[in-house]
Tab-separated table of C-alpha atoms in Angstrom:
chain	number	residue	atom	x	y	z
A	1	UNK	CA	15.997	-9.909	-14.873
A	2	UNK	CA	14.326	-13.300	-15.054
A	3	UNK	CA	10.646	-14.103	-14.097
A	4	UNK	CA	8.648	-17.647	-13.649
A	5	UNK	CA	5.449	-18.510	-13.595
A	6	UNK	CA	3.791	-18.731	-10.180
A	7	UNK	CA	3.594	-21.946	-8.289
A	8	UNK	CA	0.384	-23.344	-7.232
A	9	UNK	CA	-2.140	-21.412	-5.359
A	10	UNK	CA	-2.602	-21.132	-1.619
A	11	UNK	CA	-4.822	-18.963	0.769
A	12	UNK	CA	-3.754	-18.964	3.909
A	13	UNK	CA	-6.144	-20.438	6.698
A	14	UNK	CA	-5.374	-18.626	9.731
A	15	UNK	CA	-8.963	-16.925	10.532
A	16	UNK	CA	-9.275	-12.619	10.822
A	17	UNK	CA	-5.771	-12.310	9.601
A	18	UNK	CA	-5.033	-8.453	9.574
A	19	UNK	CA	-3.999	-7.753	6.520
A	20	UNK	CA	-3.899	-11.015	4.816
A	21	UNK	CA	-6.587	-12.517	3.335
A	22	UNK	CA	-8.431	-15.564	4.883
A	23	UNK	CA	-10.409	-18.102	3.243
A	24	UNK	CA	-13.655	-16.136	4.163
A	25	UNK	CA	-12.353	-13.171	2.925
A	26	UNK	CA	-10.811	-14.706	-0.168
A	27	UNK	CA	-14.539	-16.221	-1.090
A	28	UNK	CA	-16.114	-13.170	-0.010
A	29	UNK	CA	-14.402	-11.037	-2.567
A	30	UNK	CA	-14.290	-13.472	-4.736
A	31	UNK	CA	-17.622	-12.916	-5.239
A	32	UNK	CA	-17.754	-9.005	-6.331
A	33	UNK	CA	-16.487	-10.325	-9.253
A	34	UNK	CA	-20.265	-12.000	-10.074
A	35	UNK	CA	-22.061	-9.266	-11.591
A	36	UNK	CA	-25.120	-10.954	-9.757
A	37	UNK	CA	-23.601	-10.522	-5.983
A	38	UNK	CA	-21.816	-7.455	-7.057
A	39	UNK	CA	-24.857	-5.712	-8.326
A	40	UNK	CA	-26.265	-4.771	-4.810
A	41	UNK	CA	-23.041	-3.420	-3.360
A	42	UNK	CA	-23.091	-1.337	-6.481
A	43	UNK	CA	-26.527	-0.360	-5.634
A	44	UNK	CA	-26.078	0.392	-2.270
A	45	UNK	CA	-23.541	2.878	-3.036
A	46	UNK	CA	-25.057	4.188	-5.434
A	47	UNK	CA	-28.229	4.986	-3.425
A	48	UNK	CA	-25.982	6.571	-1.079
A	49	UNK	CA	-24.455	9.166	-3.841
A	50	UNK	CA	-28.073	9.581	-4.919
A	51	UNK	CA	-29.075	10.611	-1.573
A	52	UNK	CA	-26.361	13.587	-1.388
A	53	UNK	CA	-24.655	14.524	-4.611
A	54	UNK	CA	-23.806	17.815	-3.361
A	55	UNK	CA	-20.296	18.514	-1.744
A	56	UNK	CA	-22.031	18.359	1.484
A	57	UNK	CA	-20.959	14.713	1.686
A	58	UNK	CA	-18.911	13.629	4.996
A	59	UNK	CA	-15.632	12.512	4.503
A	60	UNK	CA	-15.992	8.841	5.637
A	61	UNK	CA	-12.189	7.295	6.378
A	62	UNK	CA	-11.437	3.374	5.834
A	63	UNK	CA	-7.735	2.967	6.902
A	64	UNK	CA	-5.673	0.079	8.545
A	65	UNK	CA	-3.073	1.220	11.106
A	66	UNK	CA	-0.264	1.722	9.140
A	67	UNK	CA	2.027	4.516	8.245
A	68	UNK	CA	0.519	4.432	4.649
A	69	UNK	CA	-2.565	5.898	5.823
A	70	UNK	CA	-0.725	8.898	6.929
A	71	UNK	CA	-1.291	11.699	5.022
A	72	UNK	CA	-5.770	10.400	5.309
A	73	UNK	CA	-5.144	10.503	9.034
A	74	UNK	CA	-2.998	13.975	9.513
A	75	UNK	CA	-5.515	15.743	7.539
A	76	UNK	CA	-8.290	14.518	9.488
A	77	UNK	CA	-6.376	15.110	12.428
A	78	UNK	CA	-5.091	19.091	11.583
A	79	UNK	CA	-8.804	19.628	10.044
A	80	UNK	CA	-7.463	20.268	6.528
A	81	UNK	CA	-10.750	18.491	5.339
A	82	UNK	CA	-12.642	21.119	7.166
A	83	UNK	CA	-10.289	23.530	6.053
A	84	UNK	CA	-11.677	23.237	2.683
A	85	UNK	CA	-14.987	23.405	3.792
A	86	UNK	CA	-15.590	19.541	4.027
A	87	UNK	CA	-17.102	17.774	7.080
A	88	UNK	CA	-15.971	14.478	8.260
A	89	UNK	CA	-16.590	11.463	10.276
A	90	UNK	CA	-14.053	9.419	12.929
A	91	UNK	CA	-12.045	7.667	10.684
A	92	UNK	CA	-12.896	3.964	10.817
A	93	UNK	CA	-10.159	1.382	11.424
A	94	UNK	CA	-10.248	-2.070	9.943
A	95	UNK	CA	-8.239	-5.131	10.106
A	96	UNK	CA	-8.107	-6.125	6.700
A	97	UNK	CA	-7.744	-5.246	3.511
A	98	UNK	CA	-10.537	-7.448	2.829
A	99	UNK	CA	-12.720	-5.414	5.043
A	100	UNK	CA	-11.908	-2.078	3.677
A	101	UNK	CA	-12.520	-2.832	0.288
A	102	UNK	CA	-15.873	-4.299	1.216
A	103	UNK	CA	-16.969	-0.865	3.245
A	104	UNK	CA	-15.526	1.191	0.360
A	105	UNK	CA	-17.704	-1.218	-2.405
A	106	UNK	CA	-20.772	-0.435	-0.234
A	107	UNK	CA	-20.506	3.208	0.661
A	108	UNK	CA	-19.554	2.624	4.107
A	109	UNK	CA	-16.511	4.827	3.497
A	110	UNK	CA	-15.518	6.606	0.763
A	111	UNK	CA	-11.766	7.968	1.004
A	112	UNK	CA	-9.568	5.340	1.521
A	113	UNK	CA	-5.749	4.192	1.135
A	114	UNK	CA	-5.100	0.812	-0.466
A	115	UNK	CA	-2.497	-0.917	-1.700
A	116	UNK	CA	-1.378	0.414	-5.978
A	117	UNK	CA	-1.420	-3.469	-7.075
A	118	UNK	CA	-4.726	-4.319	-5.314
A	119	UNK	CA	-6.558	-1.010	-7.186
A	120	UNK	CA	-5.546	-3.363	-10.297
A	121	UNK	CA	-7.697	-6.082	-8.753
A	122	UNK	CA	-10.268	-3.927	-7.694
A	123	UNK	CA	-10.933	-2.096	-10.789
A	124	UNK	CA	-10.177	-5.051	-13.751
A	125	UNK	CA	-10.772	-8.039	-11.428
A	126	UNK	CA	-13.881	-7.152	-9.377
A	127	UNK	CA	-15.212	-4.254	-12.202
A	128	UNK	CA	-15.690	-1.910	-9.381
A	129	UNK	CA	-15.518	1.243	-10.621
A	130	UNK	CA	-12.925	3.212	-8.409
A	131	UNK	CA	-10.085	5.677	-9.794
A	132	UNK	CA	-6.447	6.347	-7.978
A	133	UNK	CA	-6.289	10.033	-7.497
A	134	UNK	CA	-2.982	10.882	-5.686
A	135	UNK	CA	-0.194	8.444	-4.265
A	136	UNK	CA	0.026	8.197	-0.558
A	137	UNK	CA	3.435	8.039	0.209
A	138	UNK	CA	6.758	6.489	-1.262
A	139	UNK	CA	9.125	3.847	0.453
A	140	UNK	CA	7.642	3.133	3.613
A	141	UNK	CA	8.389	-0.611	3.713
A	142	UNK	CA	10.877	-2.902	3.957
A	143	UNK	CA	12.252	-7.035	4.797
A	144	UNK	CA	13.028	-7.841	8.038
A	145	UNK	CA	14.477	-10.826	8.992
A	146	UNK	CA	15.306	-13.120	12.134
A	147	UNK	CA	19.055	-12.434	14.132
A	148	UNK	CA	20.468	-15.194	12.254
A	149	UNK	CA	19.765	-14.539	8.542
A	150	UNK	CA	22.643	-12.434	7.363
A	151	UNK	CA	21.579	-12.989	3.458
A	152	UNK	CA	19.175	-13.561	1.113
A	153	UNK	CA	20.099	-16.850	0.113
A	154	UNK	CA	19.924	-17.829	4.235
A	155	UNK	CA	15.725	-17.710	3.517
A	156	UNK	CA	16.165	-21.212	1.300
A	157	UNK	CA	13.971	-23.774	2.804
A	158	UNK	CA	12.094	-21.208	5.312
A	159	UNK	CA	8.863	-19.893	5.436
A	160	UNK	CA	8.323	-15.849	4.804
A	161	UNK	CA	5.261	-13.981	5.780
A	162	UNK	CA	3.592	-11.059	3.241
A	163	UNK	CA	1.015	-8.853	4.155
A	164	UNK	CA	-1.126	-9.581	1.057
A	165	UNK	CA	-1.041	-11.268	-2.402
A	166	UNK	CA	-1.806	-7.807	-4.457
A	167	UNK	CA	0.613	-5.522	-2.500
A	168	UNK	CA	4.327	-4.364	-4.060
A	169	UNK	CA	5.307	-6.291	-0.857
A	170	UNK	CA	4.662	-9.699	-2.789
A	171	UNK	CA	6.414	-8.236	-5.957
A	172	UNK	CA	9.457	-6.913	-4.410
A	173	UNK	CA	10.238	-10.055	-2.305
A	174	UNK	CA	9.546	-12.232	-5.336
A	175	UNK	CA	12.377	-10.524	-7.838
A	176	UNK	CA	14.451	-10.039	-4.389
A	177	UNK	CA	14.426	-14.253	-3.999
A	178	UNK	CA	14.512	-14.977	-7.720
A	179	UNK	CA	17.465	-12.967	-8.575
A	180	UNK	CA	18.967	-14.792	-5.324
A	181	UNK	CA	18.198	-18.121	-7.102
A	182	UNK	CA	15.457	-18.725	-4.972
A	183	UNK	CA	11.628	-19.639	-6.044
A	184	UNK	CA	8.571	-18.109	-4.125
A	185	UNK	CA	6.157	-21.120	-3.709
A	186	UNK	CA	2.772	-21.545	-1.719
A	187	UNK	CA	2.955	-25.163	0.327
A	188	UNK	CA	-0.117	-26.091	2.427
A	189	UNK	CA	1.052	-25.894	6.436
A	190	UNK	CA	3.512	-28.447	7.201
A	191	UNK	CA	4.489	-29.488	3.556
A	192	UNK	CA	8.237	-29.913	2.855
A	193	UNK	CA	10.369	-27.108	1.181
A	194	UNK	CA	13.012	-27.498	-0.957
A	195	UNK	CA	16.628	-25.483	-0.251
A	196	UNK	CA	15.865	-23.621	-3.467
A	197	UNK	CA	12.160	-22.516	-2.067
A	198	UNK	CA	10.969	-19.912	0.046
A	199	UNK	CA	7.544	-20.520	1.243
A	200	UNK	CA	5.303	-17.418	1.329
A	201	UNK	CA	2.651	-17.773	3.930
A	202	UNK	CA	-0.039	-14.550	3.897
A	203	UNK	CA	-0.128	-13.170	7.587
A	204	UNK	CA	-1.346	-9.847	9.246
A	205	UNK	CA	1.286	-7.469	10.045
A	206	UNK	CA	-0.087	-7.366	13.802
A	207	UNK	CA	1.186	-11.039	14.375
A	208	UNK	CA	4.781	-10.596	12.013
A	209	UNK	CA	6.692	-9.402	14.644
A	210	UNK	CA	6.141	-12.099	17.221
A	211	UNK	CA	5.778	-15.106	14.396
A	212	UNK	CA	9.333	-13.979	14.115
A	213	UNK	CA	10.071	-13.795	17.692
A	214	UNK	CA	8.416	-17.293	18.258
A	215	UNK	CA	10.503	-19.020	14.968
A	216	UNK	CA	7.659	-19.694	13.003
A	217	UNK	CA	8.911	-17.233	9.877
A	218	UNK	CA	12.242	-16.487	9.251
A	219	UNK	CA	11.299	-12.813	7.864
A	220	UNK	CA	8.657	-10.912	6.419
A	221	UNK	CA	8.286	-7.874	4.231
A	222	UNK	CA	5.561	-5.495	5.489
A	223	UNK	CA	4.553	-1.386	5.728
A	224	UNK	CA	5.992	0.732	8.598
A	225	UNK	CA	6.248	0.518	11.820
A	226	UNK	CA	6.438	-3.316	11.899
A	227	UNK	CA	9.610	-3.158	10.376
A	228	UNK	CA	11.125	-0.592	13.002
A	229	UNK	CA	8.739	-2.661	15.587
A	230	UNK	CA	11.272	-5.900	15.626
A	231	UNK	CA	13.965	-3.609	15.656
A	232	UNK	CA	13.263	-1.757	18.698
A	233	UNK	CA	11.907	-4.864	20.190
A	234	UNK	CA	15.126	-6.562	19.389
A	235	UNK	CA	13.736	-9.768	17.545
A	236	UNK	CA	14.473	-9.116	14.290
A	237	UNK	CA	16.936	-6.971	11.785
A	238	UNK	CA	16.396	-5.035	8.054
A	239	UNK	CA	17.170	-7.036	5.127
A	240	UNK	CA	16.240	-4.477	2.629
A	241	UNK	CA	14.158	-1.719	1.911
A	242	UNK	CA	11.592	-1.796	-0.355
A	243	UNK	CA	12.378	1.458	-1.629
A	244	UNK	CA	15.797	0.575	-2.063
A	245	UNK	CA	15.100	-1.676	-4.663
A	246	UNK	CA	12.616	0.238	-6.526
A	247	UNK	CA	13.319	3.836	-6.399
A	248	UNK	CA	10.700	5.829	-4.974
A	249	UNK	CA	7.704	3.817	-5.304
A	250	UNK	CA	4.252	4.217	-4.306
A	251	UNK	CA	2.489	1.373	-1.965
A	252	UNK	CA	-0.906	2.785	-1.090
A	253	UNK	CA	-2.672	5.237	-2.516
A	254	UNK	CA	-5.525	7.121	-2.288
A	255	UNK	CA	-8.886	5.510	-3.746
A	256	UNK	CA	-12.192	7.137	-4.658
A	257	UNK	CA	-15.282	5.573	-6.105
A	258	UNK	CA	-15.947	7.046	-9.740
A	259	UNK	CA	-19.186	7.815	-9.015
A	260	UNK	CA	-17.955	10.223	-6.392
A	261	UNK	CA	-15.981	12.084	-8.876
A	262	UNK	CA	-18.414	12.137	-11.671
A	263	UNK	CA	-21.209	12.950	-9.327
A	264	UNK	CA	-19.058	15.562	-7.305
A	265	UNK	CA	-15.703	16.520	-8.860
A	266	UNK	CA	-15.777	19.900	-6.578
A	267	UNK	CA	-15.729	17.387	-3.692
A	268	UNK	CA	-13.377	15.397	-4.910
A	269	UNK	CA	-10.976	18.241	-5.656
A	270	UNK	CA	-11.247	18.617	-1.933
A	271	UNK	CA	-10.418	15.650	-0.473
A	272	UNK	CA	-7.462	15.726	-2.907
A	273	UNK	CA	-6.410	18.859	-1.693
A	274	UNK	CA	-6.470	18.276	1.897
A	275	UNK	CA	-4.635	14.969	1.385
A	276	UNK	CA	-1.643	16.651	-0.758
A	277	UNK	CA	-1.559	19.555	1.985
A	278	UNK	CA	-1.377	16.776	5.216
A	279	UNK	CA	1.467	15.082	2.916
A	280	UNK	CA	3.446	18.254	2.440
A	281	UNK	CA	2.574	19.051	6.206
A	282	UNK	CA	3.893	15.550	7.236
A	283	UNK	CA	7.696	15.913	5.044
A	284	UNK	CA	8.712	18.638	7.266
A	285	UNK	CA	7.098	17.789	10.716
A	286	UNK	CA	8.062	14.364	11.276
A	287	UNK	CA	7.937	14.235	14.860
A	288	UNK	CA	4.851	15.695	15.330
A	289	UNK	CA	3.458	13.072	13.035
A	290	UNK	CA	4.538	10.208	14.876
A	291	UNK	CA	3.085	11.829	18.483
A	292	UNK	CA	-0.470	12.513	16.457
A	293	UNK	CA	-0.720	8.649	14.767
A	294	UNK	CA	0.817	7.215	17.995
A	295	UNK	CA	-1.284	5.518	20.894
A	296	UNK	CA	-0.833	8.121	22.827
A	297	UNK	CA	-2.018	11.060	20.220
A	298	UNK	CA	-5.357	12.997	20.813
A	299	UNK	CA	-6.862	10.610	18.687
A	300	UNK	CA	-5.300	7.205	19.156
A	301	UNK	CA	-5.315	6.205	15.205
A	302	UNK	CA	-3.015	3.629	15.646
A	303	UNK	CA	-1.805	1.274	18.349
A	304	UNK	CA	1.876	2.116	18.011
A	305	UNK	CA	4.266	4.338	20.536
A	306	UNK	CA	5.522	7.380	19.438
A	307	UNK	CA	9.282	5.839	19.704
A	308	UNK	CA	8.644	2.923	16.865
A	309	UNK	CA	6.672	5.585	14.747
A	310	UNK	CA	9.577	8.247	15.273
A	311	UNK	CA	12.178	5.629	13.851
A	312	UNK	CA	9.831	5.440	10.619
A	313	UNK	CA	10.077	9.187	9.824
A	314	UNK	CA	13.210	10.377	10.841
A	315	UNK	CA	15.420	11.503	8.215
A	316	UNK	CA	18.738	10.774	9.948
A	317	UNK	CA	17.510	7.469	10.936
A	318	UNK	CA	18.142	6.027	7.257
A	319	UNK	CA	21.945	7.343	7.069
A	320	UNK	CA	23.094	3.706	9.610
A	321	UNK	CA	21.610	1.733	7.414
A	322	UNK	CA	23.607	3.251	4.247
A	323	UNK	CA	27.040	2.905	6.695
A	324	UNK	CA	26.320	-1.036	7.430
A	325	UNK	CA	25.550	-2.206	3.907
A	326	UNK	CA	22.002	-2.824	3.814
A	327	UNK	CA	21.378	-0.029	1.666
A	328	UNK	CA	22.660	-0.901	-1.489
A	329	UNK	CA	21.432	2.213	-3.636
A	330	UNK	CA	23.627	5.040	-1.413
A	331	UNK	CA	23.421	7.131	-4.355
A	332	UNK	CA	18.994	7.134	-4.534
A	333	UNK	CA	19.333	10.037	-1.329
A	334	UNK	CA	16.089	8.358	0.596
A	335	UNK	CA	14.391	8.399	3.592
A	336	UNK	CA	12.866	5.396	5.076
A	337	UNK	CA	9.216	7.279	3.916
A	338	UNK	CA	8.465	10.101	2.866
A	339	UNK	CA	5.170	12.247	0.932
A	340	UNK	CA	4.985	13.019	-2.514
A	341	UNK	CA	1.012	12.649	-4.253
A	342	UNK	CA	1.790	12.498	-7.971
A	343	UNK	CA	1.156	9.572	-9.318
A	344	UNK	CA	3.535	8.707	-12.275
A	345	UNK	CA	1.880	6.666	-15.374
A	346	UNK	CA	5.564	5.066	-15.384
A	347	UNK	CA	4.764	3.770	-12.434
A	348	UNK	CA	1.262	2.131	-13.042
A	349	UNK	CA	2.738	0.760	-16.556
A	350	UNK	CA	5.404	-1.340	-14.543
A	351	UNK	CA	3.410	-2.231	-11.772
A	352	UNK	CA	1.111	-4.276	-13.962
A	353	UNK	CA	4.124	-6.022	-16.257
A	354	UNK	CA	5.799	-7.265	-12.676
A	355	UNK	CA	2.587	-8.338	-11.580
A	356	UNK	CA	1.526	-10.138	-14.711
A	357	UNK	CA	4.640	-12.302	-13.669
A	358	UNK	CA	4.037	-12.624	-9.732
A	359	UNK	CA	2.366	-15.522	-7.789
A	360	UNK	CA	-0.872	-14.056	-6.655
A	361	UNK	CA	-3.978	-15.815	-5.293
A	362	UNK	CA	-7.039	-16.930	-7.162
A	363	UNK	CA	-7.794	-16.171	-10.414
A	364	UNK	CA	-5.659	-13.102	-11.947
A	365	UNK	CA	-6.776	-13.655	-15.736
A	366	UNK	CA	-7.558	-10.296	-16.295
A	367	UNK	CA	-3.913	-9.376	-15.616
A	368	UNK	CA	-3.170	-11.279	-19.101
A	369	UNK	CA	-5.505	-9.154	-21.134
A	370	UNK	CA	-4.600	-5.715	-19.104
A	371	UNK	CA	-2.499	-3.151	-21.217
A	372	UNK	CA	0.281	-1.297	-19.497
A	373	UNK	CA	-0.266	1.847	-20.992
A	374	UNK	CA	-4.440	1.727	-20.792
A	375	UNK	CA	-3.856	0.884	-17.250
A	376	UNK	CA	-2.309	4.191	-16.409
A	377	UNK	CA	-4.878	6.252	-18.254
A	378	UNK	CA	-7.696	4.195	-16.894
A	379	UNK	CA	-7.170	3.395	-13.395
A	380	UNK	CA	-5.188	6.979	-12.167
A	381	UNK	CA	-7.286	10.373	-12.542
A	382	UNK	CA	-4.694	12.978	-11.775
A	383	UNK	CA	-6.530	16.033	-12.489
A	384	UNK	CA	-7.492	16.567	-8.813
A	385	UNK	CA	-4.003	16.239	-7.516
A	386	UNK	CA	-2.316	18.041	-10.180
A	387	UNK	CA	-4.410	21.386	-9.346
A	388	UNK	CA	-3.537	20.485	-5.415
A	389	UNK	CA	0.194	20.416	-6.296
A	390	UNK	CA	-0.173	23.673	-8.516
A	391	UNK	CA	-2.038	25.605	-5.832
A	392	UNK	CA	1.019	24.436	-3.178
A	393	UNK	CA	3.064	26.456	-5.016
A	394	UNK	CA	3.930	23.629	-8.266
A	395	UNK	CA	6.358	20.403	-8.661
A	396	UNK	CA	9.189	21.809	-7.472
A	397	UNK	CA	7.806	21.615	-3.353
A	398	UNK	CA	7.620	17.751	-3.469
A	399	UNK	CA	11.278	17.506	-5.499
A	400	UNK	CA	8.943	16.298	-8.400
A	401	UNK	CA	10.134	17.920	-11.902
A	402	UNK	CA	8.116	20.142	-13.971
A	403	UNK	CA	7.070	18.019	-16.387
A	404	UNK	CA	5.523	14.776	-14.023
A	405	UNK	CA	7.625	12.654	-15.356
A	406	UNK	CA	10.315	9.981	-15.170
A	407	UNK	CA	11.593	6.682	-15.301
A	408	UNK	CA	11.028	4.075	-13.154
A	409	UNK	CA	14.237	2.521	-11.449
A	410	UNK	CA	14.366	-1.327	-10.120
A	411	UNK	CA	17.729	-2.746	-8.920
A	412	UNK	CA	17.562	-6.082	-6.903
């Protein structure tokens, strides 16, 4: 497998863009990373944890409406927060990840899902001090591409659309083009592109699916449902899924501030728990999933019909794609998404040697100086969701194996 360095810088100027990151947002961020504008978001949270350390603390919810925030959104929804004798708030929606890593920095909320390569750039870039404590899902995304493009090497000279620089969307597509022949470049709107280029443009899922419909992008890769979206709107088709090029990956997970579990570990044990149980709740009910995140579910979490959602987690739904090629991996046994919490060290290691060598935006130095292997005892605290598994009766009811262990799996 080949890699080359990234190609010049871009953020994307389309203002509010979902899940992308705008100029705003890019400069907004940007700054957490001065310890002098940083310092009073720190503060701010911190006078909120000093205000109720006990395990009295709401559950406050920051999610985007995606599938990813599933397992946050069932257990608010089947009261398995309350179950363990938590309280919680109406889970707030935002429409960026920009935004809900702002809240989270300032106490606004304090469970949410993000994105495993932007807890990297969270933690090392912007030195907030937040801690992975359980995986959200696995799979879940995939490439979906305009009626026309029957191959990867049909996206040469075309523009592509990712959610977000630091998401395993960005990887994947990038060792997807490159072992195609292709390079992954950023050109400023209108500049030319070379047969041998794909141009990545940063977009919010929201707008993918009719940027595709209108010709403006020939694909994108995104989370569920905006992949199943163009298909049951009949504008666009799968490429690939993501998970069918690395094997049972994690894209968000779920992120607490470390103050949170110093402060209250019993608390955080909690939220853990009622996450791993909405996860294990969510493998074997997937239609009743889909009707209680759909726009027509009690609570309306996301804006999405129960039909598009129902094509995300049904497990016979996967087997047609496996038939007509565009699985490659038959053998891997997935399902378009599914739940599993633990969050393998294998995992974090590789994430941050593919993303070391992945065009990103702004300034990603502290990538170069970020070891694998401290990475994955750093930035994942596993203690909460290890007891969770253990007390749902051990590995074995998530298919994970005894030890927590394996070996991670990439095949482009």
């Amino acid at each position: 497998m080949s890699y080359r360095k990234s190609d010049r810088p871009h953020v994307c100027a389309t203002p509010d863009c979902g899940c992308g990151l705008t100029r705003r947002d890019f400069l907004r961020l940007s700054a957490l990373t001065s310890a002098a504008v940083a310092a009073p978001f720190l503060r701010a949270g911190d006078a909120l944890a000093q205000s109720a350390r006990g395990d009295d603390v709401p559950v406050k919810i920051g999610y985007l409406p995606i599938t990813d925030a599933t397992p946050l959104l069932i257990a608010h929804a089947r009261k398995l927060f309350e179950a363990e004798g938590l309280s919680t708030e109406k889970p707030r929606l935002f429409r960026s990840w920009a935004q809900i890593v702002e809240a989270f920095v300032a106490g606004q909320v304090n469970v949410i899902h993000l994105l495993s390569p932007s807890t990297l750039w969270v933690r090392y870039g912007t030195k907030f001090p937040a801690k992975v404590v359980a995986w959200n899902h696995i799979n879940g995304s995939g490439a979906t591409v305009a009626k026309h493009i029957d191959k990867v090497t049909d996206l040469g000279g075309k523009n592509f659309a990712i959610p977000f620089w630091y998401s395993i969307h960005n990887i994947l597509l990038q060792q997807i083009l490159r072992a195609n022949g292709l390079t992954p470049v950023s050109r400023a709107r209108g500049g030319n592109i070379a047969p041998n280029e794909v141009n990545l443009v940063v977009q919010p899922p929201a707008e993918m699916v009719s940027a595709l419909a209108g010709g403006a992008i020939a694909g994108y890769i995104v989370a569920e449902p905006f992949n199943a979206a163009a298909e049951v709107n009949g504008v666009g088709k799968i490429l690939r899924f993501s998970g069918d090029v690395w094997k049972d990956h994690a894209c968000c997970v779920t992120f607490l501030a470390e103050r949170d579990i110093a402060q209250r570990p019993e608390w955080a044990q909690r939220v853990t728990s009622a996450i791993v149980k909405a996860q294990l709740w969510a493998r074997d009910n997937q239609l009743e999933t889909a009707k209680e995140l759909s726009s027509t579910g009690a609570e309306r979490y996301t804006p999405h019909p129960v039909e598009t959602l129902a094509k995300v987690f049904s497990t016979a739904d996967y087997a047609r794609y496996e038939a007509s090629g565009v699985v490659h991996n038959k053998g891997w046994h997935q399902r378009r998404i599914t739940f599993q919490p633990y969050p393998f060290p294998s995992y974090t290691e590789e994430l941050v040697r593919l993303l070391r060598e992945t065009h990103v935006e702004g300034d990603n130095a502290f990538l170069r100086e970020l070891d694998p292997a401290f990475a994955a005892r750093d930035l994942v605290d596993d203690r909460f969701v290890r007891k969770a598994i253990a007390d749902l009766g051990g590995p074995a009811v998530f298919d994970l194996p005894a030890d927590f262990a394996r070996k991670e799996v990439i095949v482009v």
